[in-house]
């Protein structure tokens, strides 16, 4: 297996893994249930990769371009309001269930770190679903910690409508 940059031609495979990961996340929080079809998701991924909206890396079988896992990211510009510098924001990380616990996700995060260092980016950020203990444990083992907590309040319609 080898790590290589994602290309627009990888969109269908990325979309397949993203949709599976979103379904897993929806077990911890139902609001993460995906609405897109595989074709819609693939078209969106292909467009975003082609336009440079984000980029990423995949772990591929060496002899063919079979995707086992991927990590997408974007560079966020320095803040005009705060003293925050440019950062690499990690968007999505998914690994096929059959390929988990083999270090693929760790390898992808290491690739992102090397990319940030080569671009003289001093900060990497990631958001994860705190209700998912597996995700929380993984990101903590990668050296990430909470620094900004985002909360939510779910409002339900009562018996009286509105």
Short mmCIF file of C-alpha atoms in Angstrom, two decimals:
data_model
loop_
_atom_site.label_atom_id
_atom_site.label_comp_id
_atom_site.label_asym_id
_atom_site.label_seq_id
_atom_site.Cartn_x
_atom_site.Cartn_y
_atom_site.Cartn_z
CA UNK A 1 0.00 0.00 0.00
CA UNK A 2 1.12 3.53 -0.73
CA UNK A 3 -0.01 7.05 0.13
CA UNK A 4 -0.64 9.31 -2.86
CA UNK A 5 -2.44 12.57 -3.54
CA UNK A 6 -6.13 12.31 -4.26
CA UNK A 7 -7.21 13.10 -7.80
CA UNK A 8 -10.66 13.87 -9.24
CA UNK A 9 -10.73 10.34 -10.68
CA UNK A 10 -10.79 9.02 -7.09
CA UNK A 11 -14.09 10.79 -6.36
CA UNK A 12 -16.37 7.72 -6.50
CA UNK A 13 -14.14 5.76 -4.11
CA UNK A 14 -13.85 8.73 -1.73
CA UNK A 15 -17.62 9.22 -1.86
CA UNK A 16 -18.21 5.55 -1.04
CA UNK A 17 -15.99 5.76 2.04
CA UNK A 18 -17.38 9.15 3.09
CA UNK A 19 -20.98 7.89 2.92
CA UNK A 20 -20.09 4.79 4.95
CA UNK A 21 -18.31 6.96 7.53
CA UNK A 22 -21.26 9.35 7.73
CA UNK A 23 -23.57 6.41 8.40
CA UNK A 24 -21.25 5.28 11.21
CA UNK A 25 -21.28 8.81 12.65
CA UNK A 26 -25.06 8.89 12.49
CA UNK A 27 -25.11 6.04 15.03
CA UNK A 28 -23.63 8.51 17.54
CA UNK A 29 -25.64 11.51 16.29
CA UNK A 30 -28.52 11.01 13.86
CA UNK A 31 -28.03 14.47 12.35
CA UNK A 32 -25.01 13.04 10.49
CA UNK A 33 -27.13 10.69 8.37
CA UNK A 34 -26.19 11.51 4.76
CA UNK A 35 -28.77 12.85 2.32
CA UNK A 36 -26.74 12.56 -0.86
CA UNK A 37 -26.84 9.62 -3.20
CA UNK A 38 -23.50 8.00 -4.05
CA UNK A 39 -23.60 9.68 -7.49
CA UNK A 40 -24.32 13.13 -6.01
CA UNK A 41 -21.59 12.72 -3.43
CA UNK A 42 -19.08 11.57 -6.05
CA UNK A 43 -19.92 14.53 -8.30
CA UNK A 44 -19.42 16.92 -5.38
CA UNK A 45 -16.09 15.34 -4.40
CA UNK A 46 -14.89 15.36 -8.01
CA UNK A 47 -15.80 19.04 -8.39
CA UNK A 48 -14.13 20.01 -5.10
CA UNK A 49 -10.93 18.13 -5.88
CA UNK A 50 -10.80 19.50 -9.44
CA UNK A 51 -11.41 23.10 -8.33
CA UNK A 52 -8.94 22.95 -5.46
CA UNK A 53 -11.65 23.65 -2.86
CA UNK A 54 -9.82 20.99 -0.91
CA UNK A 55 -7.13 18.39 -1.49
CA UNK A 56 -6.01 15.23 0.21
CA UNK A 57 -4.27 11.93 0.23
CA UNK A 58 -5.34 8.35 -0.12
CA UNK A 59 -3.89 5.00 0.83
CA UNK A 60 -3.96 2.88 -2.31
CA UNK A 61 -3.05 -0.67 -3.19
CA UNK A 62 0.32 -0.39 -4.90
CA UNK A 63 -0.59 -2.33 -8.05
CA UNK A 64 -3.88 -0.55 -8.72
CA UNK A 65 -5.69 2.53 -7.51
CA UNK A 66 -7.92 0.71 -4.99
CA UNK A 67 -8.63 3.14 -2.14
CA UNK A 68 -8.37 1.86 1.44
CA UNK A 69 -8.60 5.21 3.21
CA UNK A 70 -8.31 8.93 2.63
CA UNK A 71 -7.86 12.27 4.36
CA UNK A 72 -9.05 15.58 2.92
CA UNK A 73 -7.91 19.03 3.99
CA UNK A 74 -7.90 22.70 3.09
CA UNK A 75 -5.60 25.56 3.96
CA UNK A 76 -7.30 28.31 5.94
CA UNK A 77 -5.90 31.80 5.55
CA UNK A 78 -4.70 33.81 8.52
CA UNK A 79 -7.44 35.58 10.41
CA UNK A 80 -7.96 39.26 9.65
CA UNK A 81 -9.53 39.75 13.08
CA UNK A 82 -7.39 37.60 15.38
CA UNK A 83 -3.70 36.81 15.59
CA UNK A 84 -4.32 33.28 14.35
CA UNK A 85 -1.94 32.23 11.61
CA UNK A 86 -2.62 30.18 8.49
CA UNK A 87 -3.71 26.62 9.34
CA UNK A 88 -4.29 23.27 7.72
CA UNK A 89 -7.83 22.15 8.48
CA UNK A 90 -8.44 18.40 8.23
CA UNK A 91 -11.90 17.81 6.81
CA UNK A 92 -12.60 14.09 6.57
CA UNK A 93 -10.72 10.92 7.40
CA UNK A 94 -12.20 7.55 6.54
CA UNK A 95 -10.70 4.06 6.34
CA UNK A 96 -12.43 0.92 5.11
CA UNK A 97 -13.49 -1.21 8.10
CA UNK A 98 -11.50 -4.16 6.75
CA UNK A 99 -8.32 -2.02 6.69
CA UNK A 100 -8.63 -0.44 10.12
CA UNK A 101 -6.13 -0.94 12.96
CA UNK A 102 -3.27 -1.21 10.45
CA UNK A 103 -1.91 2.32 10.86
CA UNK A 104 -3.43 3.75 7.69
CA UNK A 105 -5.18 6.67 9.42
CA UNK A 106 -2.00 7.45 11.37
CA UNK A 107 -0.04 7.41 8.11
CA UNK A 108 -2.48 9.82 6.51
CA UNK A 109 -2.27 12.21 9.47
CA UNK A 110 1.54 12.01 9.30
CA UNK A 111 1.33 12.93 5.60
CA UNK A 112 -0.80 15.96 6.49
CA UNK A 113 1.77 16.98 9.13
CA UNK A 114 4.60 16.76 6.60
CA UNK A 115 2.56 18.80 4.13
CA UNK A 116 1.90 21.49 6.74
CA UNK A 117 5.59 21.62 7.67
CA UNK A 118 6.69 21.86 4.03
CA UNK A 119 4.26 24.77 3.52
CA UNK A 120 5.45 26.44 6.74
CA UNK A 121 2.01 26.03 8.32
CA UNK A 122 2.33 26.01 12.08
CA UNK A 123 -1.15 24.84 13.04
CA UNK A 124 -3.32 21.86 12.11
CA UNK A 125 -6.95 21.78 13.16
CA UNK A 126 -9.57 19.07 13.03
CA UNK A 127 -13.14 18.73 14.19
CA UNK A 128 -14.55 15.44 15.37
CA UNK A 129 -17.84 14.21 16.76
CA UNK A 130 -17.34 14.23 20.52
CA UNK A 131 -20.17 11.72 20.92
CA UNK A 132 -18.00 9.18 19.09
CA UNK A 133 -15.51 7.76 21.61
CA UNK A 134 -13.49 6.01 18.89
CA UNK A 135 -12.96 9.26 16.98
CA UNK A 136 -12.09 11.13 20.17
CA UNK A 137 -9.56 8.48 21.19
CA UNK A 138 -7.96 8.42 17.74
CA UNK A 139 -7.47 12.18 17.48
CA UNK A 140 -6.08 12.34 21.00
CA UNK A 141 -3.51 9.64 20.16
CA UNK A 142 -2.49 11.83 17.21
CA UNK A 143 -1.71 14.69 19.61
CA UNK A 144 -4.85 16.75 19.10
CA UNK A 145 -6.74 18.27 22.00
CA UNK A 146 -9.87 20.32 22.41
CA UNK A 147 -9.45 24.06 22.16
CA UNK A 148 -12.79 25.24 20.80
CA UNK A 149 -15.97 23.54 21.91
CA UNK A 150 -19.02 23.85 19.71
CA UNK A 151 -22.32 22.99 21.34
CA UNK A 152 -25.81 22.45 20.05
CA UNK A 153 -29.33 22.40 21.39
CA UNK A 154 -31.89 20.29 19.59
CA UNK A 155 -35.36 21.80 19.66
CA UNK A 156 -38.26 19.44 19.10
CA UNK A 157 -41.71 20.44 18.04
CA UNK A 158 -44.13 20.03 20.89
CA UNK A 159 -47.67 18.68 20.74
CA UNK A 160 -48.93 22.21 20.02
CA UNK A 161 -47.02 22.62 16.74
CA UNK A 162 -45.00 25.65 15.69
#
